[in-house]
Tab-separated table of C-alpha atoms and ligand atoms in Angstrom:
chain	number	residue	atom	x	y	z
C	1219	UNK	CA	0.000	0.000	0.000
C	1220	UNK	CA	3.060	2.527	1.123
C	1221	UNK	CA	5.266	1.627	-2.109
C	1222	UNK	CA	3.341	3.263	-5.241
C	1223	UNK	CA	3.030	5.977	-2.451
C	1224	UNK	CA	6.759	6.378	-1.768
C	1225	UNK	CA	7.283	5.792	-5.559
C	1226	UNK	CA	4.976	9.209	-6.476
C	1227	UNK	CA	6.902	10.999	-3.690
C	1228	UNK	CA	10.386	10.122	-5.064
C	1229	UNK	CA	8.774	10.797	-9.192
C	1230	UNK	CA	7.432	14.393	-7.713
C	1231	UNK	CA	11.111	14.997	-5.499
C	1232	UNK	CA	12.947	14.366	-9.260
C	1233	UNK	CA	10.532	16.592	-11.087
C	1234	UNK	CA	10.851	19.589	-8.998
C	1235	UNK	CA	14.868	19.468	-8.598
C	1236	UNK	CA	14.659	19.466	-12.421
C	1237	UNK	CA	12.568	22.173	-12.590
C	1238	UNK	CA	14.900	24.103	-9.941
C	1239	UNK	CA	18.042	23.100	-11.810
C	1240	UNK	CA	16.130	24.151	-15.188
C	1241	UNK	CA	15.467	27.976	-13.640
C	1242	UNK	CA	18.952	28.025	-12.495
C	1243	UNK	CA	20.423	27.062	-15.866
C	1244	UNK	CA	18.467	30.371	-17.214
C	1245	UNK	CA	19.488	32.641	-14.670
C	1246	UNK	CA	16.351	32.784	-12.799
C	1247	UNK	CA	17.024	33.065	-8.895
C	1248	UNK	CA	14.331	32.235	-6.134
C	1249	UNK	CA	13.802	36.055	-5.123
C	1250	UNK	CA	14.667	37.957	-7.934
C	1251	UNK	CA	15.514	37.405	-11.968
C	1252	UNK	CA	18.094	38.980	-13.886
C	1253	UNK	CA	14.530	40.521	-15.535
C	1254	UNK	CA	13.629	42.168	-12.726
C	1255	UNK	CA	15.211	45.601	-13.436
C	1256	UNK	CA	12.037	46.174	-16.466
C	1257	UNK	CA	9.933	46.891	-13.271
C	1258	UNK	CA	11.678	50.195	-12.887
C	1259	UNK	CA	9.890	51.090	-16.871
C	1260	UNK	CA	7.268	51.235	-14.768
C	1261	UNK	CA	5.482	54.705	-14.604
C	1262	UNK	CA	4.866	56.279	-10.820
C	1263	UNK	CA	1.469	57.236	-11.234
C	1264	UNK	CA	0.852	57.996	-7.348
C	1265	UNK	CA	-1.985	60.655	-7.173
C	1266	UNK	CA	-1.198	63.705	-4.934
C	1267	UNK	CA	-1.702	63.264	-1.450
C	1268	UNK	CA	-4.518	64.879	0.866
C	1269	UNK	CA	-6.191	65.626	-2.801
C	1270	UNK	CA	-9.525	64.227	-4.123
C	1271	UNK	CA	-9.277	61.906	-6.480
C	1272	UNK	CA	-11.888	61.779	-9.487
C	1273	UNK	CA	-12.734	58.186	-11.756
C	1274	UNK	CA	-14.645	60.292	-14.153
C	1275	UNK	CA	-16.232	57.082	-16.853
C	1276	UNK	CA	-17.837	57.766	-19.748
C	1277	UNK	CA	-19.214	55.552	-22.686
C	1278	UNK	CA	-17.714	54.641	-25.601
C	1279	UNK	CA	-19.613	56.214	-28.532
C	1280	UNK	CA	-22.812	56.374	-26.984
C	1281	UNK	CA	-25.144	57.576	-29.737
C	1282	UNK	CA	-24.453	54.752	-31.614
C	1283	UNK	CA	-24.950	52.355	-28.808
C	1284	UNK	CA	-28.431	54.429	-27.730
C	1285	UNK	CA	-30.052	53.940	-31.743
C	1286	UNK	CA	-28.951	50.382	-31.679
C	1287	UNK	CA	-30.325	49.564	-28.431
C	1288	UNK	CA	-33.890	51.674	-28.883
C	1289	UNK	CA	-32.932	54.109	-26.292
C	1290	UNK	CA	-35.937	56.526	-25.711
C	1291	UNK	CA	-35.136	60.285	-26.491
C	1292	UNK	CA	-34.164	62.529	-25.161
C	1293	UNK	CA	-34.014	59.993	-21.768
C	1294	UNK	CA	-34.389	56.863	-21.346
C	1295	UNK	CA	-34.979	56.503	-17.462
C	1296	UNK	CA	-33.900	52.478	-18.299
C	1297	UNK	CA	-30.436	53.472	-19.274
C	1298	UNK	CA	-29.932	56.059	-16.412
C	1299	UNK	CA	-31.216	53.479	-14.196
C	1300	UNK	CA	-29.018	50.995	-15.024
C	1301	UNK	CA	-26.128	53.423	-14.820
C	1302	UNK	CA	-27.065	53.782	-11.126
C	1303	UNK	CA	-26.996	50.347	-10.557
C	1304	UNK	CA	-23.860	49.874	-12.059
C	1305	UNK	CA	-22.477	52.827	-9.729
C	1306	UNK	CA	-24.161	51.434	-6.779
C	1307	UNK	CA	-22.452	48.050	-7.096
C	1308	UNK	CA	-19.001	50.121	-7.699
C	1309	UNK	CA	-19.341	51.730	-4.554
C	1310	UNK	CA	-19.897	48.456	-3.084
C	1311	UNK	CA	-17.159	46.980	-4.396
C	1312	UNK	CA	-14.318	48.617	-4.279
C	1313	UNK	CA	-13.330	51.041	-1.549
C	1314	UNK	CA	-13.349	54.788	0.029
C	1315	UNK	CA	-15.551	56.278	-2.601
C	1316	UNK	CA	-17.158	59.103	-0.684
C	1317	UNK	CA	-19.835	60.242	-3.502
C	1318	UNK	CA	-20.707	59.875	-7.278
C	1319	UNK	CA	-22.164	61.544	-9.788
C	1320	UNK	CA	-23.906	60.524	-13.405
C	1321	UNK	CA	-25.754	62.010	-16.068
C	1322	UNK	CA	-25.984	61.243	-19.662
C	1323	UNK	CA	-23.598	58.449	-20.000
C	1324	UNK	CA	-21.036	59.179	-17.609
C	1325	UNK	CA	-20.539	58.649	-13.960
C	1326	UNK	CA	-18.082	60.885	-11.682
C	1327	UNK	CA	-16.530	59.060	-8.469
C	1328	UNK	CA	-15.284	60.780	-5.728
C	1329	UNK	CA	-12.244	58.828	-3.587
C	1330	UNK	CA	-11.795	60.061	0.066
C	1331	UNK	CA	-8.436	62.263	0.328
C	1332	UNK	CA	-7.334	59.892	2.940
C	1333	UNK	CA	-7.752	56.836	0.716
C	1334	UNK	CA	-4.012	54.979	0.527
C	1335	UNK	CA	-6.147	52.300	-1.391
C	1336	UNK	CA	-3.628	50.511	-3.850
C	1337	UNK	CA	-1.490	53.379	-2.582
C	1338	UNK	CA	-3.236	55.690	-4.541
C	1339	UNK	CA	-2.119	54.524	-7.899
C	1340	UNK	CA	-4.506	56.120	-10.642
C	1341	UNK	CA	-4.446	53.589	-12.836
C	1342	UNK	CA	-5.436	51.276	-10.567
C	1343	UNK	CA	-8.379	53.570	-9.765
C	1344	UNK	CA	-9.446	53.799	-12.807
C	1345	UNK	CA	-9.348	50.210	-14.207
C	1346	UNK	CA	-10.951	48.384	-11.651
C	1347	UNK	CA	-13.654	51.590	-11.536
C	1348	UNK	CA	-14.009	50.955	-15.230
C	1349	UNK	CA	-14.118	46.785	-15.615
C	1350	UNK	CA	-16.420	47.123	-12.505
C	1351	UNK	CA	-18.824	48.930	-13.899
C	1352	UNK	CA	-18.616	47.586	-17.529
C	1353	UNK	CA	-19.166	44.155	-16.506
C	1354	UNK	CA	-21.871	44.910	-13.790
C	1355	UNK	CA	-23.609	47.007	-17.154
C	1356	UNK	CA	-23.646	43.862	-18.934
C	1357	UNK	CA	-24.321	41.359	-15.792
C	1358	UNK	CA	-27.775	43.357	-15.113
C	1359	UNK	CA	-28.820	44.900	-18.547
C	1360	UNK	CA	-31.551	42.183	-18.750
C	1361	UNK	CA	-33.677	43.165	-15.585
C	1362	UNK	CA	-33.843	47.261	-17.192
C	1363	UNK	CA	-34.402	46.222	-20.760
C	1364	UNK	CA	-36.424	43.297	-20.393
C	1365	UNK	CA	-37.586	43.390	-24.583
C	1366	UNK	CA	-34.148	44.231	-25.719
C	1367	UNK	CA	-31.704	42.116	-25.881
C	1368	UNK	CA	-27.886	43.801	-25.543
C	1369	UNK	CA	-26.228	43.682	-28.894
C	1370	UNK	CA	-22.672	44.043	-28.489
C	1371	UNK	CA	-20.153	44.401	-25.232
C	1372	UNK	CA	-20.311	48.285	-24.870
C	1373	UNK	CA	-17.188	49.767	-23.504
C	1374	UNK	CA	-16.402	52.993	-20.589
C	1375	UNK	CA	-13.200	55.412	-21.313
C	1376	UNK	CA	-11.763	56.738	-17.922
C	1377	UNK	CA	-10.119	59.644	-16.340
C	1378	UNK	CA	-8.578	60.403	-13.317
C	1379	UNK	CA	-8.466	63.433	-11.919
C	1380	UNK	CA	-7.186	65.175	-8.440
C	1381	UNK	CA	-8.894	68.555	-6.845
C	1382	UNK	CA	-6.710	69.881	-4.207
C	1383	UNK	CA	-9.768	71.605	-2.084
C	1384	UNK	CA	-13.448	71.090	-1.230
C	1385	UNK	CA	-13.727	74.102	-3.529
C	1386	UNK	CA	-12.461	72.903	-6.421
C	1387	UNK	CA	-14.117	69.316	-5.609
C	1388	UNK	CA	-17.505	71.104	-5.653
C	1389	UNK	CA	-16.968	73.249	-8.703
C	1390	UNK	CA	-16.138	69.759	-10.711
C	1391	UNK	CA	-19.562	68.810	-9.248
C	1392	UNK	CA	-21.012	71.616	-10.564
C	1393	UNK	CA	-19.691	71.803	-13.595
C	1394	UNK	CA	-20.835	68.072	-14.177
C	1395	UNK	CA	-24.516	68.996	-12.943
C	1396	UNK	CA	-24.350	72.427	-15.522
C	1397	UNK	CA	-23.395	70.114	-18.300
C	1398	UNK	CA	-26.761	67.988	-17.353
C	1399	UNK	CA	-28.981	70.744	-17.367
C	1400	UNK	CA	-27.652	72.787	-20.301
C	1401	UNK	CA	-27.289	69.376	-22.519
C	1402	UNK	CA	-31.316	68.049	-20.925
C	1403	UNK	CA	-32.657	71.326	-21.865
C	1404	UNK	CA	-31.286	71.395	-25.544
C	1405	UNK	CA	-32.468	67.975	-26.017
C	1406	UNK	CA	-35.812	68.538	-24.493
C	1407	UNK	CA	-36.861	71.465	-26.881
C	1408	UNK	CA	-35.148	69.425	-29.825
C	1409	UNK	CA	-36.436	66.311	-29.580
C	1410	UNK	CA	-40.386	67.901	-28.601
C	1411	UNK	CA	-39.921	69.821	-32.181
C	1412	UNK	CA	-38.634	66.832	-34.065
C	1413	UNK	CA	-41.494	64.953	-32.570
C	1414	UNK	CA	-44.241	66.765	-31.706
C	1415	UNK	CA	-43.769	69.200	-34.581
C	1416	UNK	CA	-42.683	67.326	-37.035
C	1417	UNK	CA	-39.685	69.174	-38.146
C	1418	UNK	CA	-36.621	67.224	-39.635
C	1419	UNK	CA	-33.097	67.391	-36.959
C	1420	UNK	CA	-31.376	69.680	-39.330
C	1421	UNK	CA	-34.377	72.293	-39.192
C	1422	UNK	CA	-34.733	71.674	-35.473
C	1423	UNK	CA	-31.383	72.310	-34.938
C	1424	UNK	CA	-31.510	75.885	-37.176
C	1425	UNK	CA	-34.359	76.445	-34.813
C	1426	UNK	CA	-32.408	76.391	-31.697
C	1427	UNK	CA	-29.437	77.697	-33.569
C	1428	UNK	CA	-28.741	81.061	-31.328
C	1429	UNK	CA	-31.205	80.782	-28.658
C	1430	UNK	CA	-30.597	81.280	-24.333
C	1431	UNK	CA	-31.935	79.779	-22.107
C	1432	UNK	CA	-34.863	81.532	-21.763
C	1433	UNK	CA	-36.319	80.990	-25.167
C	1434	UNK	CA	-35.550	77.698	-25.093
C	1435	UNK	CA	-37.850	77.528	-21.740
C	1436	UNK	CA	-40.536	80.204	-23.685
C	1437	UNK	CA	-40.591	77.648	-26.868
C	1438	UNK	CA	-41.087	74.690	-24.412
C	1439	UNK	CA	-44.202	76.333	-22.689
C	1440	UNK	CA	-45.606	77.872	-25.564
C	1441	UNK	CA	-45.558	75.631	-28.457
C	1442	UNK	CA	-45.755	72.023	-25.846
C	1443	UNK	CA	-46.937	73.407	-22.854
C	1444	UNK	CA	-44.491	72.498	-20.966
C	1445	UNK	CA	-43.320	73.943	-18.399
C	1446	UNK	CA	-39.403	72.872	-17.864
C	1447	UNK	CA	-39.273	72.717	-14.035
C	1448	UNK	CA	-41.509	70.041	-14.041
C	1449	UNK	CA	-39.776	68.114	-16.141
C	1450	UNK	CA	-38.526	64.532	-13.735
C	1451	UNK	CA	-35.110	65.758	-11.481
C	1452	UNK	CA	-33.400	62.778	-12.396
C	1453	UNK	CA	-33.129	64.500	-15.981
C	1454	UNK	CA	-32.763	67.769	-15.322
C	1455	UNK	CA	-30.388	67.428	-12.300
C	1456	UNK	CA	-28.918	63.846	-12.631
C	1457	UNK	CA	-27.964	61.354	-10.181
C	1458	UNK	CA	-25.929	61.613	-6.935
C	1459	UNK	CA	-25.119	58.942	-4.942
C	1460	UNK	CA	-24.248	59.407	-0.961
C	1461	UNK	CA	-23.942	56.760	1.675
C	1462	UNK	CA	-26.872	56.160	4.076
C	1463	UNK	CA	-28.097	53.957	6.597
C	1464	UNK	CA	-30.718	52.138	5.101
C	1465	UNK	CA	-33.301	49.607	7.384
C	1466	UNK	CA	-33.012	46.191	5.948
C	1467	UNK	CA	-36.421	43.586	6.678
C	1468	UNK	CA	-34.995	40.328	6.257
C	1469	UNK	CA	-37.179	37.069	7.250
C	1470	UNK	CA	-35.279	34.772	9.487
C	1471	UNK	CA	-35.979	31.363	11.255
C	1472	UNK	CA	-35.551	31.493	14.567
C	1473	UNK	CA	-33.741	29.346	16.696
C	1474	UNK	CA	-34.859	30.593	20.468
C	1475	UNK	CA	-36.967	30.120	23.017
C	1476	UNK	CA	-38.107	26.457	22.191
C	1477	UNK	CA	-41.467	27.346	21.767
C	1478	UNK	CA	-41.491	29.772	18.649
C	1479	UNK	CA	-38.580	26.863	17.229
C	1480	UNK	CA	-38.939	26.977	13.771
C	1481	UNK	CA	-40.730	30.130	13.317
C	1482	UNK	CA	-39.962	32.894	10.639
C	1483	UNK	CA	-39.827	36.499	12.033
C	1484	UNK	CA	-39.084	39.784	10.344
C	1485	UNK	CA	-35.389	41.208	11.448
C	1486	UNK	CA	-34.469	44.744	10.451
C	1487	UNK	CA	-31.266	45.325	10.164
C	1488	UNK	CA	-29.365	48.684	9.751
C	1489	UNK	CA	-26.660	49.472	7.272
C	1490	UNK	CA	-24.836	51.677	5.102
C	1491	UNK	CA	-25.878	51.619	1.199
C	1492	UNK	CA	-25.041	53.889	-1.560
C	1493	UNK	CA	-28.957	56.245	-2.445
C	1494	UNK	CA	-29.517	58.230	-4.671
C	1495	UNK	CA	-30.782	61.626	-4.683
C	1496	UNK	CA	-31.829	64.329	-7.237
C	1497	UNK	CA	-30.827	67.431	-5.985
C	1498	UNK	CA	-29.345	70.631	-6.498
C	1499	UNK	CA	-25.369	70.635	-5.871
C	1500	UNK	CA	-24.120	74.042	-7.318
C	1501	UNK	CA	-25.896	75.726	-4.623
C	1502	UNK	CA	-24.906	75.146	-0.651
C	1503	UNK	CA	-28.045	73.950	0.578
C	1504	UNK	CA	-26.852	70.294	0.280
C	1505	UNK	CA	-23.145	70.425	1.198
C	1506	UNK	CA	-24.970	72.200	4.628
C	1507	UNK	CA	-27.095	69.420	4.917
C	1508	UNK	CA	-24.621	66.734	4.615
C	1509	UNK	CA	-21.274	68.525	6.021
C	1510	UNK	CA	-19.795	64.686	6.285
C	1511	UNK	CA	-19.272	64.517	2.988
C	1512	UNK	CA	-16.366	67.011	2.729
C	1513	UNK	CA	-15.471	67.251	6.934
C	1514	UNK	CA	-12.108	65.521	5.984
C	1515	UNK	CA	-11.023	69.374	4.736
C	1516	UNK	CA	-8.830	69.855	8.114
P	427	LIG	P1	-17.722	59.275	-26.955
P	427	LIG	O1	-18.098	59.496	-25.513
P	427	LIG	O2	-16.809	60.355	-27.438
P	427	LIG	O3	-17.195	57.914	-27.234
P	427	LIG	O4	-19.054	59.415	-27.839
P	427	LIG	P2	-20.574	59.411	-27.373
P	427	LIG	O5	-21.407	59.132	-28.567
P	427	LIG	O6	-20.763	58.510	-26.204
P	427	LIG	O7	-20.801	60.933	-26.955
P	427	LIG	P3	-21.122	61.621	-25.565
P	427	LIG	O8	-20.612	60.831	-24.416
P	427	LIG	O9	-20.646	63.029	-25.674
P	427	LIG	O10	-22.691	61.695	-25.532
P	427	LIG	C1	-23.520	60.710	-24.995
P	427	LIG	C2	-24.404	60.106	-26.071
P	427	LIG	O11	-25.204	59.103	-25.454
P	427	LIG	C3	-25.344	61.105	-26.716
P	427	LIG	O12	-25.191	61.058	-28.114
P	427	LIG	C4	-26.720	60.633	-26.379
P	427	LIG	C5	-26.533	59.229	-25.850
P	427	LIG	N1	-27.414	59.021	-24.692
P	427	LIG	C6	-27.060	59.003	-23.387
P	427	LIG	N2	-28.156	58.813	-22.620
P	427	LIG	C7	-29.203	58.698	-23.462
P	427	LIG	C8	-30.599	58.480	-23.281
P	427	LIG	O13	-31.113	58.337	-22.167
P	427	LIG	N3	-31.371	58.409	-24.419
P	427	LIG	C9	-30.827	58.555	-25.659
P	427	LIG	N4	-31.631	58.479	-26.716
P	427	LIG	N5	-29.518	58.764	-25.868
P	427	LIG	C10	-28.736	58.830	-24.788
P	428	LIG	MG1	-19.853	58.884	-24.383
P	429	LIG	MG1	-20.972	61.468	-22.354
């Protein structure tokens, strides 16, 4: 019984000092390689300390993927709600994001300044923000677009960017958020006079060609009756996400007393998940409201 057992042993004790005399033969040591020095090509891609770090993603030619995939215009709340989703489970994932942002196609992700995650190396930042949320786009497309099957992989560019100072942190907000609105209201009045009028893109677009704000708001109420502030927030503002506690009702089996053995009871649970809200950020009112967000300043 012990022989064919001693027999591997002494076949497995051969193969291995092979093996070692093999890597020896080429120059390969057990701690380092005579290779070793092509680590140094390396680029240090450290992002500043005590700064915020930005994963700004954005998806890879869009418009194409929104006409192949029936997107509704000028929003589809499908997409944007899978985009959430996808944001929510990057959160989750992967570590010291504080708050996020999306609109459109893209998503913004804030890192705390503190964060020595992967000791702060950007590009690992921004690739495992950016495979997270590609694959989680494809891994739940089916429960937003139930009748439309996805077509091809779609694919995120990324960015990473530091701010030095809440202030500059909240005018990148901002700026995101002024993007939303000036790019939702555009799109509103286009799409209502390519639809609702009737006029080709080209004649919609020499209609708009020139005009503020204001008349685009004026044309809205006048010719559609609508009346641009009541248009849904999650358009016109986009999507932030923040941490909360959230109450969890989970139904358990309980063990104890002996007596209610075997019974299922509701337990609530407490704990921290990634909401979203539609909200103004340019103004202060919300950075009052949650001061936590940006209290690592000092
Ligand atoms: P890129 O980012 O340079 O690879 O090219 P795109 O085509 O992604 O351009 P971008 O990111 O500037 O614009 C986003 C496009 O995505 C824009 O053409 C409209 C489309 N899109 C995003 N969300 C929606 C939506 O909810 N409905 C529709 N119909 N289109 C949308
Ligand atoms: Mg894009
Ligand atoms: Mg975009």
């Amino acid at each position: 019984m012990w022989a064919p057992c001693a027999a591997k042993l002494r076949d497995c004790w051969a193969a291995s000092s092979l093996i070692l005399s093999r890597c020896l033969s080429l120059g390969v040591s057990m701690a380092k390689s005579k290779f070793e020095y092509v680590r140094a090509f390396e680029a240090d891609d450290t992002c500043l300390p005590h700064c915020w770090v930005v994963v700004r993603l954005d998806g890879r030619n869009f418009h194409r993927f929104a006409e192949k995939h029936n997107f509704a215009k000028p929003n589809d709340s499908r997409a944007l709600h899978l985009m959430t989703k996808c944001a929510q489970r990057v959160m989750e994932e992967l570590e010291d994001i504080v708050i996020a942002y999306g609109q459109s196609d893209e998503y913004s992700f804030v890192f705390k300044r503190k964060s020595n995650w992967f000791k702060r190396r950007a590009s690992k930042f921004m690739t495992l923000v950016a495979s997270q949320f590609a694959s989680s786009y494809v891994f739940y497309w089916q429960d937003y677009f139930e009748d439309q099957p996805l077509l091809y992989p779609p694919g995120f560019d990324g960015r990473v960017v530091v701010y030095p100072s809440n202030k500059t942190l909240k005018d990148y907000l901002s700026w995101r958020q002024a993007d939303c609105h000036i790019n939702n209201l555009y799109n509103t009045v286009f799409w209502a006079l390519i639809q609702q009028s009737g006029l080709t893109p080209v004649q919609a677009q020499e209609r708009l060609q020139g005009t503020l704000a204001a008349d685009k708001n004026e044309i809205l109420f006048s010719q559609f009756n609508i009346n641009y502030n009541n248009e849904p927030l999650m358009y016109r503002k986009g999507t932030l996400l923040i941490w909360q506690e959230v109450c969890e009702v989970t139904v358990k089996e309980v063990k104890l007393p002996a007596e209610m053995k075997g019974e299922k009871m509701a337990v609530t649970k407490s704990r921290a998940k990634p909401v979203p809200l539609y909200c103004d950020i340019i103004g202060d009112a919300f950075w009052k409201e949650h001061p936590e967000i940006l209290e690592e300043d000092s």
